[in-house]
Amino acid sequence: MTVSRRSLIAGMLALGTLPLAACGGSGAGGSSGGVGSGEKKNPEDILVGLAMPTKSSERWIEDGENLKKQLEDKGYKVDLQYAEDDIPTQVNQLDNMISQGAGILVVASIDGTALTTQLQTAADNKIPVIAYDRLIRNTPNVDYYTSFDNEKVGVQQGTSLLIGMGYLDADGKETGKTDPANIELFGGSPDDNNATFFFQGAMSVIQPFIDKGILTVKSGQTDFEKVAILRWDPATAQSRMENLITSTYSGGDKVQGVLSPYDGLSIGILGALKSAGYGTADQPYPIVTGQDAELASAESILAGEQYSTIFKDTRKLAEVTVAMVDAIAKGEEPEVNNTETYDNGEKVVPSYLLESVIITKDNLKAELVDTGYYTAEEVGV
Ligand code: GAL
């Protein structure tokens, strides 16, 4: 707590909201006094730097736009930048935001370990930093984290794979089915802290079925390092699936389930399966999972191709992040709901975690259309 309070005070200095008395009072690193009760800057005088990873995935476009709009509605100035999954570009963007006088930074990192120098500069300039959806690692200079319960997202992915394959019922209870089946596993980008949470969560429900000899990862590729897809790149996932089909399934065996942690990968995986003759009445697609409820996957689910996705409402993530920015700017302590899980290697980062929802054909309309996330026309329902 002392660390985050210190960071908060640092933030207040940057924003000019810490009373001078507090600066002079208890000396460097002083941990009490005056936060939130001093002179405030107006939102109009505060530039919020938003560093997003890429526009190649629709979710980050939504995230960026939601954040920008909600911040601007509150009067803040916003600098929104996308780095096209290129680490040096993101580094430059952060340098620029800092030199342009950003008061607060909200960062969805590409490589969660690559921003140490920039965040040190941010700290030196008393700029508070919120890690957005992806934890920034190996630095003390990240003040808060907003995301979803990433371990639970993984559990939901594994659970939906097993529901789709008939081993669990809709409530997640074992159905008693013991028919053997082949599966393959995919992981997210190894430099994204979330990817290991997703994989561990998923394997916590899948592994018991492997141990019982019901499910077999026929390629033998079960280590995260083996199955991880750098930068979450759909083309890499597609070619890995093609290679798996050639190396493991050319003798007539079929794959009945594929754990995919992200919709972009799922679409690539389905493309490889389609080219290999899956997706017909005789040779149906395996159960393929996903994440992010991207439009292409919503359509694919309705078409009976991809089985499931995990819906993480980016509107809500933007809301809690904007509330955090606003609280920091006003000298208040932002609301968090987790102070245990997200150790970034230097400290446990106080977090606000949201809940996610498994989406299949059955609840897609209710969750994605009736809530206004997509229009009926967009998904074609
Ligand atoms: C993760 C994020 C996922 C997905 C993935 C690929 O960090 O939590 O929801 O978007 O990146 O973009």
Short mmCIF file of C-alpha atoms and ligand atoms in Angstrom, two decimals:
data_model
loop_
_atom_site.label_atom_id
_atom_site.label_comp_id
_atom_site.label_asym_id
_atom_site.label_seq_id
_atom_site.Cartn_x
_atom_site.Cartn_y
_atom_site.Cartn_z
CA MET A 1 0.00 0.00 0.00
CA THR A 2 2.83 2.39 0.84
CA VAL A 3 4.19 1.95 -2.65
CA SER A 4 0.94 2.74 -4.36
CA ARG A 5 0.31 5.68 -2.07
CA ARG A 6 3.75 6.96 -2.88
CA SER A 7 2.99 6.55 -6.56
CA LEU A 8 -0.25 8.34 -6.06
CA ILE A 9 1.52 11.24 -4.42
CA ALA A 10 3.97 11.23 -7.30
CA GLY A 11 0.99 11.47 -9.59
CA MET A 12 -0.46 14.34 -7.68
CA LEU A 13 2.81 16.19 -8.07
CA ALA A 14 2.68 15.65 -11.80
CA LEU A 15 -0.84 16.90 -11.93
CA GLY A 16 -0.17 19.80 -9.65
CA THR A 17 -2.82 18.59 -7.25
CA LEU A 18 -0.67 17.87 -4.19
CA PRO A 19 -0.71 20.67 -1.66
CA LEU A 20 2.66 22.26 -1.11
CA ALA A 21 2.36 21.57 2.60
CA ALA A 22 2.40 17.87 1.85
CA CYS A 23 5.57 18.24 -0.22
CA GLY A 24 7.41 20.03 2.53
CA GLY A 25 5.92 18.05 5.37
CA SER A 26 7.14 14.54 5.83
CA GLY A 27 10.10 14.63 3.45
CA ALA A 28 10.95 12.43 0.50
CA GLY A 29 8.71 9.41 0.26
CA GLY A 30 6.41 10.81 2.91
CA SER A 31 3.33 8.65 2.95
CA SER A 32 0.62 10.79 4.39
CA GLY A 33 -1.15 14.03 4.18
CA GLY A 34 -3.18 16.07 1.83
CA VAL A 35 -3.83 13.72 -1.06
CA GLY A 36 -6.89 14.92 -2.84
CA SER A 37 -7.37 18.00 -0.78
CA GLY A 38 -5.10 20.34 -2.69
CA GLU A 39 -5.31 22.58 -5.66
CA LYS A 40 -6.67 20.69 -8.64
CA LYS A 41 -6.01 20.93 -12.33
CA ASN A 42 -9.04 20.86 -14.58
CA PRO A 43 -9.40 17.85 -16.89
CA GLU A 44 -9.02 20.33 -19.76
CA ASP A 45 -5.46 20.93 -18.60
CA ILE A 46 -4.55 17.25 -18.39
CA LEU A 47 -3.27 15.25 -21.36
CA VAL A 48 -3.90 11.51 -21.07
CA GLY A 49 -1.58 9.38 -23.21
CA LEU A 50 -3.22 6.20 -24.48
CA ALA A 51 -0.73 3.66 -25.90
CA MET A 52 -2.49 0.77 -27.65
CA PRO A 53 -0.68 -2.20 -29.21
CA THR A 54 -2.18 -2.60 -32.68
CA LYS A 55 -5.05 -1.79 -34.99
CA SER A 56 -4.80 -5.21 -36.60
CA SER A 57 -7.28 -6.53 -34.05
CA GLU A 58 -10.65 -4.93 -33.77
CA ARG A 59 -10.78 -5.19 -30.00
CA TRP A 60 -7.91 -2.71 -29.54
CA ILE A 61 -9.59 -0.27 -31.92
CA GLU A 62 -12.71 -0.48 -29.73
CA ASP A 63 -10.65 -0.14 -26.56
CA GLY A 64 -8.87 2.94 -27.84
CA GLU A 65 -12.01 4.60 -29.14
CA ASN A 66 -14.01 3.86 -25.99
CA LEU A 67 -11.26 5.25 -23.77
CA LYS A 68 -10.78 8.34 -25.91
CA LYS A 69 -14.45 9.14 -26.08
CA GLN A 70 -15.13 8.60 -22.40
CA LEU A 71 -12.09 10.69 -21.40
CA GLU A 72 -12.98 13.49 -23.81
CA ASP A 73 -16.55 13.48 -22.52
CA LYS A 74 -15.08 14.26 -19.11
CA GLY A 75 -13.02 17.07 -20.60
CA TYR A 76 -9.57 15.46 -20.75
CA LYS A 77 -7.19 15.96 -23.64
CA VAL A 78 -6.23 12.64 -25.21
CA ASP A 79 -3.28 11.41 -27.28
CA LEU A 80 -4.24 7.97 -28.66
CA GLN A 81 -1.49 6.02 -30.41
CA TYR A 82 -1.30 2.54 -31.94
CA ALA A 83 2.07 0.83 -32.41
CA GLU A 84 1.23 -1.91 -34.93
CA ASP A 85 2.80 -4.54 -32.69
CA ASP A 86 6.23 -2.98 -33.10
CA ILE A 87 8.04 -2.53 -29.79
CA PRO A 88 10.34 0.37 -30.84
CA THR A 89 7.28 2.23 -32.16
CA GLN A 90 5.51 1.88 -28.82
CA VAL A 91 8.67 3.00 -27.01
CA ASN A 92 8.85 6.12 -29.21
CA GLN A 93 5.19 6.85 -28.70
CA LEU A 94 5.63 6.79 -24.93
CA ASP A 95 8.70 9.01 -25.16
CA ASN A 96 6.68 11.49 -27.21
CA MET A 97 3.72 11.44 -24.85
CA ILE A 98 6.02 12.18 -21.94
CA SER A 99 7.83 14.98 -23.74
CA GLN A 100 4.50 16.49 -24.78
CA GLY A 101 3.55 16.80 -21.13
CA ALA A 102 1.21 13.86 -20.59
CA GLY A 103 -0.20 13.93 -17.06
CA ILE A 104 -1.21 10.27 -16.96
CA LEU A 105 -0.36 7.27 -19.16
CA VAL A 106 -2.63 4.34 -19.96
CA VAL A 107 -0.61 1.59 -21.61
CA ALA A 108 -1.60 -1.68 -23.27
CA SER A 109 1.88 -3.00 -23.87
CA ILE A 110 3.13 -5.10 -26.76
CA ASP A 111 5.96 -6.66 -24.78
CA GLY A 112 5.23 -6.29 -21.08
CA THR A 113 8.92 -6.21 -20.22
CA ALA A 114 10.16 -3.71 -22.78
CA LEU A 115 9.06 -0.38 -21.31
CA THR A 116 11.23 -0.10 -18.21
CA THR A 117 13.22 2.93 -19.38
CA GLN A 118 10.17 4.89 -20.51
CA LEU A 119 8.32 4.17 -17.30
CA GLN A 120 11.33 5.29 -15.28
CA THR A 121 11.17 8.58 -17.18
CA ALA A 122 7.45 8.73 -16.45
CA ALA A 123 8.16 8.20 -12.74
CA ASP A 124 10.91 10.85 -12.81
CA ASN A 125 8.32 13.22 -14.26
CA LYS A 126 5.73 12.13 -11.67
CA ILE A 127 3.41 10.71 -14.29
CA PRO A 128 1.15 7.94 -12.97
CA VAL A 129 0.86 4.85 -15.17
CA ILE A 130 -2.10 2.50 -15.56
CA ALA A 131 -1.40 -0.83 -17.26
CA TYR A 132 -4.41 -1.50 -19.46
CA ASP A 133 -5.47 -5.14 -19.87
CA ARG A 134 -1.85 -6.34 -20.11
CA LEU A 135 0.35 -6.15 -17.04
CA ILE A 136 3.62 -4.27 -17.47
CA ARG A 137 6.39 -6.29 -15.88
CA ASN A 138 9.77 -5.80 -14.20
CA THR A 139 9.27 -2.18 -13.15
CA PRO A 140 8.09 -0.54 -9.96
CA ASN A 141 6.78 2.33 -12.08
CA VAL A 142 3.32 1.05 -12.83
CA ASP A 143 0.69 2.27 -10.43
CA TYR A 144 -2.50 0.41 -11.30
CA TYR A 145 -3.77 -2.35 -13.54
CA THR A 146 -7.20 -2.69 -15.13
CA SER A 147 -8.11 -5.98 -16.78
CA PHE A 148 -10.29 -9.05 -16.53
CA ASP A 149 -9.77 -12.06 -14.30
CA ASN A 150 -7.32 -13.60 -16.75
CA GLU A 151 -6.94 -16.94 -15.01
CA LYS A 152 -10.72 -17.26 -15.09
CA VAL A 153 -10.77 -16.38 -18.79
CA GLY A 154 -8.48 -19.38 -19.30
CA VAL A 155 -10.71 -21.59 -17.17
CA GLN A 156 -13.66 -20.47 -19.30
CA GLN A 157 -11.75 -21.33 -22.48
CA GLY A 158 -10.90 -24.81 -21.22
CA THR A 159 -14.42 -25.30 -19.91
CA SER A 160 -16.02 -24.29 -23.19
CA LEU A 161 -13.71 -26.69 -25.07
CA LEU A 162 -14.90 -29.52 -22.81
CA ILE A 163 -18.55 -28.46 -23.04
CA GLY A 164 -18.32 -28.36 -26.82
CA MET A 165 -16.72 -31.80 -26.89
CA GLY A 166 -19.43 -33.16 -24.59
CA TYR A 167 -17.31 -33.93 -21.52
CA LEU A 168 -18.89 -31.21 -19.41
CA ASP A 169 -22.47 -30.02 -19.35
CA ALA A 170 -23.54 -26.39 -19.62
CA ASP A 171 -23.01 -25.97 -15.86
CA GLY A 172 -19.46 -27.27 -16.12
CA LYS A 173 -20.30 -30.63 -14.51
CA GLU A 174 -18.82 -33.85 -15.92
CA THR A 175 -21.26 -35.65 -18.18
CA GLY A 176 -19.61 -39.04 -17.73
CA LYS A 177 -18.56 -39.21 -21.38
CA THR A 178 -15.22 -41.03 -21.62
CA ASP A 179 -14.84 -41.48 -25.40
CA PRO A 180 -11.21 -40.77 -26.32
CA ALA A 181 -10.50 -37.76 -28.51
CA ASN A 182 -7.57 -35.81 -29.94
CA ILE A 183 -6.96 -32.18 -29.13
CA GLU A 184 -4.30 -29.57 -29.93
CA LEU A 185 -3.30 -26.59 -27.83
CA PHE A 186 -2.44 -23.00 -28.76
CA GLY A 187 -1.12 -20.27 -26.46
CA GLY A 188 -0.90 -16.51 -26.79
CA SER A 189 2.17 -14.33 -27.16
CA PRO A 190 4.89 -15.30 -24.69
CA ASP A 191 5.76 -11.65 -24.00
CA ASP A 192 2.18 -10.90 -22.93
CA ASN A 193 1.68 -11.61 -19.24
CA ASN A 194 -1.95 -12.56 -19.90
CA ALA A 195 -0.99 -15.47 -22.16
CA THR A 196 0.35 -17.66 -19.36
CA PHE A 197 -2.67 -16.88 -17.17
CA PHE A 198 -4.99 -17.98 -20.00
CA PHE A 199 -3.01 -21.15 -20.64
CA GLN A 200 -2.71 -22.14 -16.98
CA GLY A 201 -6.40 -21.48 -16.43
CA ALA A 202 -7.39 -23.57 -19.44
CA MET A 203 -5.04 -26.43 -18.58
CA SER A 204 -6.37 -26.55 -15.02
CA VAL A 205 -9.61 -27.95 -16.45
CA ILE A 206 -8.21 -29.82 -19.47
CA GLN A 207 -5.28 -31.59 -17.79
CA PRO A 208 -7.44 -33.96 -15.67
CA PHE A 209 -8.99 -35.30 -18.90
CA ILE A 210 -5.51 -35.82 -20.36
CA ASP A 211 -4.39 -37.54 -17.16
CA LYS A 212 -7.38 -39.88 -17.33
CA GLY A 213 -6.40 -40.84 -20.87
CA ILE A 214 -9.61 -39.41 -22.33
CA LEU A 215 -8.00 -36.54 -24.21
CA THR A 216 -4.73 -36.87 -26.10
CA VAL A 217 -2.63 -34.01 -27.42
CA LYS A 218 -1.62 -36.09 -30.37
CA SER A 219 1.25 -33.88 -31.51
CA GLY A 220 2.75 -34.17 -28.05
CA GLN A 221 3.15 -30.38 -27.99
CA THR A 222 1.90 -29.41 -24.56
CA ASP A 223 4.49 -26.95 -23.20
CA PHE A 224 3.49 -23.31 -23.26
CA GLU A 225 6.76 -22.40 -25.03
CA LYS A 226 5.94 -24.90 -27.80
CA VAL A 227 2.36 -23.79 -28.37
CA ALA A 228 2.73 -20.01 -27.84
CA ILE A 229 2.09 -17.77 -30.86
CA LEU A 230 4.33 -14.69 -30.92
CA ARG A 231 2.39 -11.39 -31.13
CA TRP A 232 -0.86 -13.32 -31.28
CA ASP A 233 -0.37 -13.48 -35.04
CA PRO A 234 -3.20 -15.26 -36.91
CA ALA A 235 -0.92 -16.25 -39.82
CA THR A 236 1.53 -17.93 -37.42
CA ALA A 237 -1.34 -19.86 -35.86
CA GLN A 238 -2.61 -20.87 -39.28
CA SER A 239 0.77 -22.22 -40.34
CA ARG A 240 1.27 -24.02 -37.02
CA MET A 241 -2.12 -25.72 -37.49
CA GLU A 242 -1.16 -26.63 -41.07
CA ASN A 243 2.07 -28.15 -39.79
CA LEU A 244 0.23 -30.07 -37.08
CA ILE A 245 -2.20 -31.47 -39.64
CA THR A 246 0.69 -32.58 -41.86
CA SER A 247 2.89 -33.94 -39.09
CA THR A 248 0.26 -35.57 -36.91
CA TYR A 249 -3.02 -36.06 -38.71
CA SER A 250 -2.04 -37.19 -42.20
CA GLY A 251 -2.50 -40.86 -41.36
CA GLY A 252 -6.27 -40.57 -41.01
CA ASP A 253 -6.57 -39.51 -37.39
CA LYS A 254 -8.71 -36.45 -36.80
CA VAL A 255 -8.44 -33.60 -34.33
CA GLN A 256 -11.64 -33.11 -32.35
CA GLY A 257 -10.77 -30.08 -30.25
CA VAL A 258 -8.46 -27.08 -30.45
CA LEU A 259 -7.76 -24.78 -27.52
CA SER A 260 -7.32 -21.32 -29.00
CA PRO A 261 -6.86 -18.34 -26.66
CA TYR A 262 -7.85 -15.55 -29.06
CA ASP A 263 -10.31 -15.13 -31.92
CA GLY A 264 -7.66 -13.97 -34.41
CA LEU A 265 -5.82 -17.26 -33.88
CA SER A 266 -9.08 -19.21 -34.06
CA ILE A 267 -9.87 -17.81 -37.49
CA GLY A 268 -6.36 -18.76 -38.70
CA ILE A 269 -6.72 -22.25 -37.21
CA LEU A 270 -10.12 -22.72 -38.85
CA GLY A 271 -8.62 -21.62 -42.17
CA ALA A 272 -5.97 -24.34 -41.93
CA LEU A 273 -8.61 -26.92 -41.00
CA LYS A 274 -10.81 -25.89 -43.89
CA SER A 275 -7.94 -26.27 -46.37
CA ALA A 276 -7.36 -29.76 -44.98
CA GLY A 277 -10.96 -30.77 -45.67
CA TYR A 278 -12.61 -30.12 -42.31
CA GLY A 279 -15.96 -28.35 -42.15
CA THR A 280 -18.10 -30.85 -44.04
CA ALA A 281 -20.87 -33.17 -42.87
CA ASP A 282 -18.46 -36.11 -43.01
CA GLN A 283 -15.59 -34.29 -41.39
CA PRO A 284 -16.89 -31.57 -39.10
CA TYR A 285 -14.66 -28.89 -37.64
CA PRO A 286 -13.19 -29.68 -34.26
CA ILE A 287 -14.45 -27.65 -31.30
CA VAL A 288 -12.42 -24.43 -31.50
CA THR A 289 -12.42 -21.86 -28.67
CA GLY A 290 -11.46 -18.19 -28.75
CA GLN A 291 -11.50 -14.86 -26.94
CA ASP A 292 -12.60 -11.25 -27.50
CA ALA A 293 -15.91 -11.80 -29.30
CA GLU A 294 -14.49 -10.24 -32.47
CA LEU A 295 -16.96 -9.76 -35.28
CA ALA A 296 -15.43 -12.38 -37.60
CA SER A 297 -15.63 -14.92 -34.80
CA ALA A 298 -19.18 -13.96 -33.86
CA GLU A 299 -20.14 -14.63 -37.47
CA SER A 300 -18.13 -17.86 -37.49
CA ILE A 301 -19.88 -19.05 -34.31
CA LEU A 302 -23.29 -18.33 -35.82
CA ALA A 303 -22.21 -20.21 -38.95
CA GLY A 304 -21.37 -23.25 -36.79
CA GLU A 305 -17.60 -23.06 -37.38
CA GLN A 306 -15.86 -21.61 -34.32
CA TYR A 307 -17.53 -23.06 -31.22
CA SER A 308 -17.00 -20.41 -28.54
CA THR A 309 -15.39 -17.14 -27.62
CA ILE A 310 -14.92 -15.28 -24.36
CA PHE A 311 -16.62 -11.90 -24.24
CA LYS A 312 -14.71 -9.23 -22.38
CA ASP A 313 -16.75 -6.06 -22.53
CA THR A 314 -14.24 -3.41 -23.59
CA ARG A 315 -16.80 -0.70 -22.84
CA LYS A 316 -16.67 -1.67 -19.16
CA LEU A 317 -12.88 -1.89 -19.19
CA ALA A 318 -12.76 1.63 -20.57
CA GLU A 319 -15.23 2.78 -17.91
CA VAL A 320 -13.22 1.48 -14.96
CA THR A 321 -10.00 2.82 -16.47
CA VAL A 322 -11.49 6.26 -17.04
CA ALA A 323 -12.85 6.23 -13.48
CA MET A 324 -9.32 5.45 -12.31
CA VAL A 325 -7.79 8.28 -14.35
CA ASP A 326 -10.43 10.64 -12.98
CA ALA A 327 -9.86 9.58 -9.39
CA ILE A 328 -6.08 10.02 -9.71
CA ALA A 329 -6.57 13.44 -11.31
CA LYS A 330 -8.82 14.50 -8.45
CA GLY A 331 -6.36 13.33 -5.85
CA GLU A 332 -8.60 10.49 -4.77
CA GLU A 333 -7.62 6.87 -4.28
CA PRO A 334 -8.90 4.88 -7.28
CA GLU A 335 -11.11 1.90 -6.62
CA VAL A 336 -9.38 -1.49 -6.95
CA ASN A 337 -10.75 -4.97 -6.27
CA ASN A 338 -7.59 -7.08 -6.27
CA THR A 339 -4.33 -6.44 -4.46
CA GLU A 340 -2.92 -9.98 -4.56
CA THR A 341 -2.78 -11.58 -7.97
CA TYR A 342 -0.72 -9.38 -10.26
CA ASP A 343 2.88 -9.42 -9.12
CA ASN A 344 4.87 -7.84 -11.94
CA GLY A 345 8.23 -9.03 -10.67
CA GLU A 346 8.81 -5.83 -8.71
CA LYS A 347 5.57 -5.39 -6.81
CA VAL A 348 1.98 -6.49 -6.64
CA VAL A 349 0.12 -4.01 -8.80
CA PRO A 350 -3.27 -2.93 -7.38
CA SER A 351 -5.85 -4.05 -9.92
CA TYR A 352 -9.43 -3.67 -10.96
CA LEU A 353 -10.54 -6.93 -12.59
CA LEU A 354 -13.75 -7.47 -14.52
CA GLU A 355 -15.70 -10.64 -15.25
CA SER A 356 -15.91 -12.31 -18.63
CA VAL A 357 -18.60 -14.48 -20.25
CA ILE A 358 -18.43 -17.66 -22.38
CA ILE A 359 -20.25 -17.07 -25.69
CA THR A 360 -21.61 -19.81 -27.91
CA LYS A 361 -24.32 -19.86 -30.56
CA ASP A 362 -26.86 -20.16 -27.74
CA ASN A 363 -26.24 -16.86 -25.94
CA LEU A 364 -24.49 -14.80 -28.62
CA LYS A 365 -27.51 -12.70 -29.46
CA ALA A 366 -28.42 -12.07 -25.81
CA GLU A 367 -24.88 -11.11 -24.78
CA LEU A 368 -23.54 -9.31 -27.85
CA VAL A 369 -26.54 -7.92 -29.70
CA ASP A 370 -29.14 -7.28 -26.99
CA THR A 371 -26.48 -5.45 -24.93
CA GLY A 372 -25.69 -3.22 -27.92
CA TYR A 373 -22.10 -4.45 -28.37
CA TYR A 374 -22.92 -5.29 -31.99
CA THR A 375 -25.97 -4.46 -34.05
CA ALA A 376 -28.13 -7.28 -35.38
CA GLU A 377 -27.05 -6.27 -38.90
CA GLU A 378 -23.36 -6.50 -38.03
CA VAL A 379 -23.56 -10.10 -36.87
CA GLY A 380 -26.43 -11.05 -39.17
CA VAL A 381 -29.03 -12.18 -36.65
C1 GAL B 1 -4.40 -10.15 -24.74
C2 GAL B 1 -5.82 -9.82 -24.39
C3 GAL B 1 -6.75 -10.69 -25.17
C4 GAL B 1 -6.44 -10.60 -26.66
C5 GAL B 1 -4.98 -10.76 -26.95
C6 GAL B 1 -4.63 -10.50 -28.38
O1 GAL B 1 -3.53 -9.40 -24.00
O2 GAL B 1 -6.05 -9.98 -23.01
O3 GAL B 1 -8.07 -10.30 -24.90
O4 GAL B 1 -6.92 -9.38 -27.15
O5 GAL B 1 -4.22 -9.91 -26.12
O6 GAL B 1 -4.91 -9.18 -28.74
#
